[in-house]
Coordinates of C-alpha atoms in Angstrom, one line a residue:
X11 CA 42.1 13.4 22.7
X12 CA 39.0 15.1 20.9
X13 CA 35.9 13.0 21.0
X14 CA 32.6 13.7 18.4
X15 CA 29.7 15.9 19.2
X16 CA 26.4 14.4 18.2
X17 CA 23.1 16.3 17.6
X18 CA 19.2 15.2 15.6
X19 CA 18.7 16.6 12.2
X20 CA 16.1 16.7 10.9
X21 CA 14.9 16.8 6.7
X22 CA 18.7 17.2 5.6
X23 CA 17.4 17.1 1.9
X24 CA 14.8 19.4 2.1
X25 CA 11.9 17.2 1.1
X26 CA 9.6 17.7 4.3
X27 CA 6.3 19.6 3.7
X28 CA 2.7 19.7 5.4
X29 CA 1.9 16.2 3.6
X30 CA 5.5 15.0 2.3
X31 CA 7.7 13.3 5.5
X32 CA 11.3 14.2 6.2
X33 CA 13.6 11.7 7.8
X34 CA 15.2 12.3 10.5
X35 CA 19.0 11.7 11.4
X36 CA 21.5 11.7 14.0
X37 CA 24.6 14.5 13.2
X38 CA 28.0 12.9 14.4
X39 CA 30.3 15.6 13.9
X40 CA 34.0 15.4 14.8
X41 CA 37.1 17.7 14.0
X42 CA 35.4 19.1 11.4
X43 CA 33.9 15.7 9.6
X44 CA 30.6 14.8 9.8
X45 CA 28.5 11.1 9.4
X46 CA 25.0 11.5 9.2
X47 CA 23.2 8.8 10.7
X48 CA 19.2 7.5 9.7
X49 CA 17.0 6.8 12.7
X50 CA 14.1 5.5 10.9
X51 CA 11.8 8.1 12.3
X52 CA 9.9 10.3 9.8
X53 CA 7.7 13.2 10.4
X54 CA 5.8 16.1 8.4
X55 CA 7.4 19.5 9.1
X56 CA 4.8 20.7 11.0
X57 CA 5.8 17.9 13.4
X58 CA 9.4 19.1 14.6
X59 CA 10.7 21.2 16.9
X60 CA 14.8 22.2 17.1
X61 CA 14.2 21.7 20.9
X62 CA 11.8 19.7 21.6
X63 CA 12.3 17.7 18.4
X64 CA 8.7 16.0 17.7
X65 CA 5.6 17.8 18.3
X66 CA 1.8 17.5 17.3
X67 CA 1.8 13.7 16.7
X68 CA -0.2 11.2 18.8
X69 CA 3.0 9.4 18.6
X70 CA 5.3 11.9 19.7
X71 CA 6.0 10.4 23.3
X72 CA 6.7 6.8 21.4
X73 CA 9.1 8.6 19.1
X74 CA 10.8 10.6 20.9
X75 CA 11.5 7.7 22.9
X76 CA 12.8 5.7 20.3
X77 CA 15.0 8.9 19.1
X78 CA 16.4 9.0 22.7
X79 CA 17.7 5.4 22.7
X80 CA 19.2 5.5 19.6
X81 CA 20.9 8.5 20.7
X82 CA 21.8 6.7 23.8
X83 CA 23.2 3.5 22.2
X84 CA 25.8 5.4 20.3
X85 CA 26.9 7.8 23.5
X86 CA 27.3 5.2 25.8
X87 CA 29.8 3.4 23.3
X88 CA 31.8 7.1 23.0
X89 CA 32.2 6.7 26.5
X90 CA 33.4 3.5 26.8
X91 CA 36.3 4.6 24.2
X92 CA 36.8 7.3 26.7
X93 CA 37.2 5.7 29.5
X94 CA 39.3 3.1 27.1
X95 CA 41.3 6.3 26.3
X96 CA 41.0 4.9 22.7
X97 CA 41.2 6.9 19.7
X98 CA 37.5 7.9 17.6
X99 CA 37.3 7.5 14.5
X100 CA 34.2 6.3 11.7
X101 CA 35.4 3.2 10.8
X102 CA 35.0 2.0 14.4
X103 CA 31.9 4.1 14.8
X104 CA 30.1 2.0 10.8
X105 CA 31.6 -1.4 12.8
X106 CA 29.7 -0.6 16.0
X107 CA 26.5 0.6 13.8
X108 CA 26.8 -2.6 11.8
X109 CA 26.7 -5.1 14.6
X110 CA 24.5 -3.3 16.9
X111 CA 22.0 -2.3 13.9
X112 CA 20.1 -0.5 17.0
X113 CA 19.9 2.9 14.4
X114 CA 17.7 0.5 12.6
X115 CA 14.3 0.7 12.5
X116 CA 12.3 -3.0 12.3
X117 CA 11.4 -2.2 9.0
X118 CA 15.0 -1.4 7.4
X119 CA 15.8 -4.6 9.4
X120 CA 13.1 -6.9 7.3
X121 CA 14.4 -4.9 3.6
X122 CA 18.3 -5.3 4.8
X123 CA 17.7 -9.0 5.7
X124 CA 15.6 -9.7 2.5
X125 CA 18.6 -8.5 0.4
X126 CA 21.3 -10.5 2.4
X127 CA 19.3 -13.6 2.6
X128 CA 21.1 -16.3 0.5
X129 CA 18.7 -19.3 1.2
X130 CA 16.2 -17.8 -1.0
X131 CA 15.3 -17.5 -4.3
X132 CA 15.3 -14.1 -6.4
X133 CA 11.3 -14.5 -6.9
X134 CA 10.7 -15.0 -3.3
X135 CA 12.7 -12.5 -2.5
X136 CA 10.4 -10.4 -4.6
X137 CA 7.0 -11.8 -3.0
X138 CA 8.9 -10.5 0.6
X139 CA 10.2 -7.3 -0.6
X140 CA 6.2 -6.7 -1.9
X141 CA 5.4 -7.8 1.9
X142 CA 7.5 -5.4 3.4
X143 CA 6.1 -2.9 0.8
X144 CA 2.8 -3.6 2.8
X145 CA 4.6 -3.1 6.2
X146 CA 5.5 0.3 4.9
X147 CA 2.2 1.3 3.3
X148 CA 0.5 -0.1 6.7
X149 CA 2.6 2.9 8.4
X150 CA 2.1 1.6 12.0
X151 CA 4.7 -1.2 12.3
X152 CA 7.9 0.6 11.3
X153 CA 9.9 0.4 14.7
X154 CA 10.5 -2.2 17.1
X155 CA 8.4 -0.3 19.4
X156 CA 5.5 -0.7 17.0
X157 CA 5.3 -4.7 17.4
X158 CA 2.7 -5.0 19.9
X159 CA -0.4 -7.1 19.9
X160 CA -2.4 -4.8 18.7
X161 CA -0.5 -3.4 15.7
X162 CA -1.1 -7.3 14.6
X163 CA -4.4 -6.8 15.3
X164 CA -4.4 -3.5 13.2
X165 CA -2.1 -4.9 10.2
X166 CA -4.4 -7.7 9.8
X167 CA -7.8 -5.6 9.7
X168 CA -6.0 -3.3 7.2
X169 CA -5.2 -6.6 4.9
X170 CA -8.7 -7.4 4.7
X171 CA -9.3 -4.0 4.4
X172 CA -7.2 -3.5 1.5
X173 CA -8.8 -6.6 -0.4
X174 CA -6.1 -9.7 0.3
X175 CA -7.3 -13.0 0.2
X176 CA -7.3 -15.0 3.2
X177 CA -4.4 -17.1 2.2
X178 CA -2.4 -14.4 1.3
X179 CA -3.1 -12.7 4.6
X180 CA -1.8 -15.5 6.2
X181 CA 1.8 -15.6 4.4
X182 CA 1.8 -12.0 5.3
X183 CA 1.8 -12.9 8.7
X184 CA 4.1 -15.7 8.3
X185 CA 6.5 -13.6 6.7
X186 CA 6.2 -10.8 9.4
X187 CA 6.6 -13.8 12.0
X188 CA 10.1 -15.0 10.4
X189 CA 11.6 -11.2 10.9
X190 CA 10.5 -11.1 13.8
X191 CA 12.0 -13.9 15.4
X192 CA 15.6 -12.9 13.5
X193 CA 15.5 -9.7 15.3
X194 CA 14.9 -11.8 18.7
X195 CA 17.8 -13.8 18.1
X196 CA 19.7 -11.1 17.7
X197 CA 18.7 -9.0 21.1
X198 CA 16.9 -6.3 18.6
X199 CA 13.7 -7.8 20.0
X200 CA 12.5 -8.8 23.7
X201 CA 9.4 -10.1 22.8
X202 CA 7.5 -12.2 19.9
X203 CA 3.7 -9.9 19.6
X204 CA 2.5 -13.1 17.9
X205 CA 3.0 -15.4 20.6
X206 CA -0.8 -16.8 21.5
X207 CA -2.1 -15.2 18.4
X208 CA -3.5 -17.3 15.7
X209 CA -4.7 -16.9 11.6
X210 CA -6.4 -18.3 9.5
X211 CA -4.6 -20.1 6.1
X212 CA -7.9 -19.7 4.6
X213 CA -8.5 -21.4 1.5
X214 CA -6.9 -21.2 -1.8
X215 CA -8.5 -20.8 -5.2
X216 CA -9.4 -23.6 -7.2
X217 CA -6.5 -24.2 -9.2
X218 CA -7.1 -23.4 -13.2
X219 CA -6.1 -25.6 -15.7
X220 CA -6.9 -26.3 -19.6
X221 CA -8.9 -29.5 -20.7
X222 CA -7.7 -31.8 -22.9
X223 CA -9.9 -29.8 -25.9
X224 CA -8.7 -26.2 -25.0
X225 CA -4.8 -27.6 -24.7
X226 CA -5.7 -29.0 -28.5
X227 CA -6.8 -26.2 -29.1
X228 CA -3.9 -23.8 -28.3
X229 CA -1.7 -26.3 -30.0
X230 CA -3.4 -26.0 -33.2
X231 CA -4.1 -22.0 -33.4
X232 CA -2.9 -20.4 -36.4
X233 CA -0.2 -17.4 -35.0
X234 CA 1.1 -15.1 -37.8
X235 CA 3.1 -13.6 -35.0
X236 CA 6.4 -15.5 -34.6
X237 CA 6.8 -13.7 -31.2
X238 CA 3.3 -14.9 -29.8
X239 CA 4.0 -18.0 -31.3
X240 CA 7.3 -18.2 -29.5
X241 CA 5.4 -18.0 -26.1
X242 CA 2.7 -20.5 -27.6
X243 CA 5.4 -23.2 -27.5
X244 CA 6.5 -22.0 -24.2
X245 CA 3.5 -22.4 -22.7
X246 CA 2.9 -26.2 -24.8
X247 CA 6.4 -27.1 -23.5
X248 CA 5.4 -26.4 -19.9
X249 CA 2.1 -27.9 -20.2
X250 CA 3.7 -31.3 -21.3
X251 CA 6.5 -30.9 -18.5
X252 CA 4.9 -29.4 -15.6
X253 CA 8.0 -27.4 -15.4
X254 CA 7.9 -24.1 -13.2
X255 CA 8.4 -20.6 -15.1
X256 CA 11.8 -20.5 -12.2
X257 CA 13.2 -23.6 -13.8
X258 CA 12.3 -22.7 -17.3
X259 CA 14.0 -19.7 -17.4
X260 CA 17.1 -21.6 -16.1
X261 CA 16.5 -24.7 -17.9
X262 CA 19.9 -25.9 -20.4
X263 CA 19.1 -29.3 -22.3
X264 CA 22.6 -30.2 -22.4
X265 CA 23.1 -29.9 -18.6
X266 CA 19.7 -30.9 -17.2
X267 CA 18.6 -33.7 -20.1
X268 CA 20.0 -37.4 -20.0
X269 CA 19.2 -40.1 -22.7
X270 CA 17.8 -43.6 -21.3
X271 CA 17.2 -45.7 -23.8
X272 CA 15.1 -44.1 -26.2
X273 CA 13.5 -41.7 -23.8
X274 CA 15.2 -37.7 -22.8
X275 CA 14.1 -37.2 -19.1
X276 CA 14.6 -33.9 -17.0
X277 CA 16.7 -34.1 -13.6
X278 CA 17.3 -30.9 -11.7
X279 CA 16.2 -29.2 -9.1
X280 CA 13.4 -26.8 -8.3
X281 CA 14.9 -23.2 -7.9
X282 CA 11.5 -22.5 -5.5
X283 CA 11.4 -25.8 -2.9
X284 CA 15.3 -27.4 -3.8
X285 CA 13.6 -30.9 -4.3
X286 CA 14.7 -32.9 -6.9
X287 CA 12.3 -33.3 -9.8
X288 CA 12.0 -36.4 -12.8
X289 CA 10.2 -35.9 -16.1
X290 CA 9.9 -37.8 -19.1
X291 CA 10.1 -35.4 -22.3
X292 CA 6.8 -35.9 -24.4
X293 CA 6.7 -35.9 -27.9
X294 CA 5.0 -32.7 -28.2
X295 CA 7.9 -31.6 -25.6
X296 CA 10.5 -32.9 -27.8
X297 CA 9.2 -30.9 -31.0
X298 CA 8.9 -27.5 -29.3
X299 CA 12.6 -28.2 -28.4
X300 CA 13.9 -29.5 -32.2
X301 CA 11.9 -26.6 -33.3
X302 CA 14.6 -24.3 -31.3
X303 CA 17.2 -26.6 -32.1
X304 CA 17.3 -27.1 -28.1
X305 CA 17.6 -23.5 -26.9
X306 CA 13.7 -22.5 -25.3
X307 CA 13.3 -18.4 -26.4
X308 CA 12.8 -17.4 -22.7
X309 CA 11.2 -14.2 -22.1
X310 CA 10.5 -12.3 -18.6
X311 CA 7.6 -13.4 -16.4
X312 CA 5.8 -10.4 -16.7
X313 CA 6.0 -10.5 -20.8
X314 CA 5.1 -14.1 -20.9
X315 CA 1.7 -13.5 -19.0
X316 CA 1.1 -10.4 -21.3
X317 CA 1.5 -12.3 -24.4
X318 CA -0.2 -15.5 -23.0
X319 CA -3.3 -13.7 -23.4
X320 CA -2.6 -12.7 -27.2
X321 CA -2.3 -17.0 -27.6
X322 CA -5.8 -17.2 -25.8
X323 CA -6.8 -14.8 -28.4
X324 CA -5.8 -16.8 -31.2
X325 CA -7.1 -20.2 -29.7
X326 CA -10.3 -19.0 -29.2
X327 CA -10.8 -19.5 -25.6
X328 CA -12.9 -17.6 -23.6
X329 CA -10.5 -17.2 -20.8
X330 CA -7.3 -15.9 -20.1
X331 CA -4.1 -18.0 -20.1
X332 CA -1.5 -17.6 -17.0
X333 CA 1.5 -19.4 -16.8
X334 CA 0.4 -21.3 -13.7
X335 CA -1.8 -22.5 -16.0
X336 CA 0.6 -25.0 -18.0
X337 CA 1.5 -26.5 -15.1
X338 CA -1.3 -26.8 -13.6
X339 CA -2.7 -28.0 -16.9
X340 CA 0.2 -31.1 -17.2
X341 CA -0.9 -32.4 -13.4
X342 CA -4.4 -32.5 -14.0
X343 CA -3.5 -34.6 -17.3
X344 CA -1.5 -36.9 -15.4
X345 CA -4.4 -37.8 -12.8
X346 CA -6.7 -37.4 -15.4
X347 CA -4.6 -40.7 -17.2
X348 CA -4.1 -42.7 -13.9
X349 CA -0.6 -41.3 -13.5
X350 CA -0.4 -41.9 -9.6
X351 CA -0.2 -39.0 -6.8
X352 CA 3.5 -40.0 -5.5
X353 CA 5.0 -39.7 -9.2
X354 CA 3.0 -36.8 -10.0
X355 CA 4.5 -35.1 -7.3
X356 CA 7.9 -36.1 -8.1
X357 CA 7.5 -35.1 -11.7
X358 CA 6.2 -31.8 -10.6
X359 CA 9.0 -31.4 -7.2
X360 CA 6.4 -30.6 -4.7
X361 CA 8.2 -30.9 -1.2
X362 CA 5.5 -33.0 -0.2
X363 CA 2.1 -35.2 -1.6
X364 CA -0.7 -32.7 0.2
X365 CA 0.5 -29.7 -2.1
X366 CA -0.4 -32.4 -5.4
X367 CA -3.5 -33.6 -3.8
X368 CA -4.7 -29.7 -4.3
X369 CA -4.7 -30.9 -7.9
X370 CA -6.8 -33.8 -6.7
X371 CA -9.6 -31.9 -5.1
X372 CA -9.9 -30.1 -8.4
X373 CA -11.0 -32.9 -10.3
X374 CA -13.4 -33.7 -8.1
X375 CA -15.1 -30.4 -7.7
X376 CA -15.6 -31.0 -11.6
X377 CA -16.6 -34.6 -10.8
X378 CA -19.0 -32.7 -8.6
X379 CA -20.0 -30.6 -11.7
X380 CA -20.4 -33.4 -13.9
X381 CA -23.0 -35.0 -11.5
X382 CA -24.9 -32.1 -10.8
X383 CA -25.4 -32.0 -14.9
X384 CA -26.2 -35.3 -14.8
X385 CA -28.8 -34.5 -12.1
X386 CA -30.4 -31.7 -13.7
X387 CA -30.0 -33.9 -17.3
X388 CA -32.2 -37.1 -15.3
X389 CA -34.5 -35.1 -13.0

């Protein structure tokens, strides 16, 4: 009974250079078919040796090591076949891979868990692919090896380095946190390099919203351009709902509308937080959707945003329009009227009442404003 011969290979594709990395991969060979395996390990190819495999890296010791285990993992499993006296084959060998992941490197652990994560939304699972894009970018924290204390240390300097704001720093961390912990429950992972370690949430922006006379004044712009005034009644439609772009783009007025009495109200649920939400459809909510005979002309995020700023354009504002924005703009209007806190954050599905009362401080930092006018007006 013939069992496979396994050797490293190193830049199969021929892409390694001087300032280009090659990947390195683990050659299973076995009566004349071969499986080539990814380690996870990439080096310039002035940084391999046939023999000695990596060479003129400060990390060469750490990699090599983790090159050696991997190796390791798989030949102590062809042993236990032989000493099974079972038969080798690949399919066995992808099973073994596939619940052992210990090829794996942390960081094609975070990217393969993003994808097979079902609990999450497709736009979150966009804002933690663009955090593992950071992991990668970072360069330090790419195997499980790398998750020490101060590699935390490091990836956080290089955030601030790099520009982030404090509160995005934080869900960096947060996100790195939740990976971290999956690959401790499953024995990729001895210890949690975050334990005792603590960040700062920092604080968010003050959330933008339109007054009452810029709102008018979008509403009444004169568009010649029936696609910018198709994202025009988007963005009025949202800013008399408070409806996320995520449940926009989804939203079906047959499905998610009901009639009481002389009112239409919206009941779904929010794609992002899976809380039930209640609105009341507005007149000017209602026109947008007789104007479309009920069907909204959704467009991508990205286009939306894009165009928005064509509609500020036309409105005259001095400012550019985001579709945050129109939310934003339909809860300040309902505190602004005395719609209380608890149904404001029902209307807008908030999972609990301190993410509305950010909406809250905004009015009075402008209360603030006002009074310091005031002050200046008096004085």
């Amino acid at each position: 009974m013939k069992y496979p011969t396994m050797r490293f290979v190193f830049d199969r594709k021929k892409v390694a250079t001087k300032t280009h990395k090659g990947l390195v991969q683990i050659e299973v060979l076995s009566e004349g078919k071969r499986k080539w395996i990814g380690t996870g390990v990439k080096v310039y190819s002035d940084q391999w040796n046939d023999r000695k495999k990596i060479i003129n890296s400060v990390e060469m010791i750490q990699l090599n090591q983790c090159l050696d285990e991997q190796l390791r993992v798989i030949q102590n499993w062809i042993n236990e076949l032989i000493s099974k006296k079972e038969v080798f084959d690949f399919d066995k060998l992808d099973r073994f891979l596939r619940y052992t992941n210990k090829s794996e490197s942390f960081i094609d652990f975070v990217e393969r868990r993003i994808e097979e994560r079902g609990d999450i939304t497709e736009s979150t699972k966009a804002s933690h692919r663009t955090f593992a894009a950071s992991l990668r970018e970072f360069d330090r924290i790419i195997y499980f090896s790398d998750l020490t204390k101060a590699n935390i240390t490091l990836y956080d300097d290089w955030l601030h380095a790099k520009g982030y704001s404090q509160p995005t720093i934080y869900n960096y961390h947060k996100r790195n946190k939740r990976y971290i912990h999956e690959a401790i429950k499953f024995d990729l992972l001895k210890n949690d390099p975050y334990k005792g370690e603590r960040f700062s949430r920092g604080k968010h922006a003050i959330r933008k919203y339109l007054t009452a006379e810029e709102l008018k004044k979008v509403k009444d712009a004169q568009i010649y351009s029936e696609t910018i005034c198709r994202v025009r009644d988007l963005f009025i439609f949202q800013a008399y709902t408070g409806i996320s772009y995520a449940d926009l783009a989804k939203f079906n007025f047959k499905r998610d509308v009901q009639k009481r009495g002389n009112k239409y109200v919206i009941l779904d649920i929010r794609l992002k937080t899976e809380e039930n939400y209640f609105i009341v459809l507005l007149s000017p909510a209602m026109e947008i959707l007789k104007k479309y005979d009920y069907v909204l002309p959704i467009i991508s995020n990205q286009q939306y945003n894009l165009r928005l700023k064509i509609v500020a354009d036309y409105a005259g504002l001095d400012r550019n329009l985001t579709v945050h924005m129109s939310r934003h703009t339909f809860a300040t209007m309902c505190l602004n009227n005395g719609v209380k806190m608890e149904n404001v954050s029902k209307m807008l599905g908030h999972t609990n009442v301190r993410t509305t009362q950010q909406y809250a401080k905004v009015l009075n930092a402008e209360v603030e404003k006002d009074f310091e006018m005031l002050e200046r007006i008096l004085s």
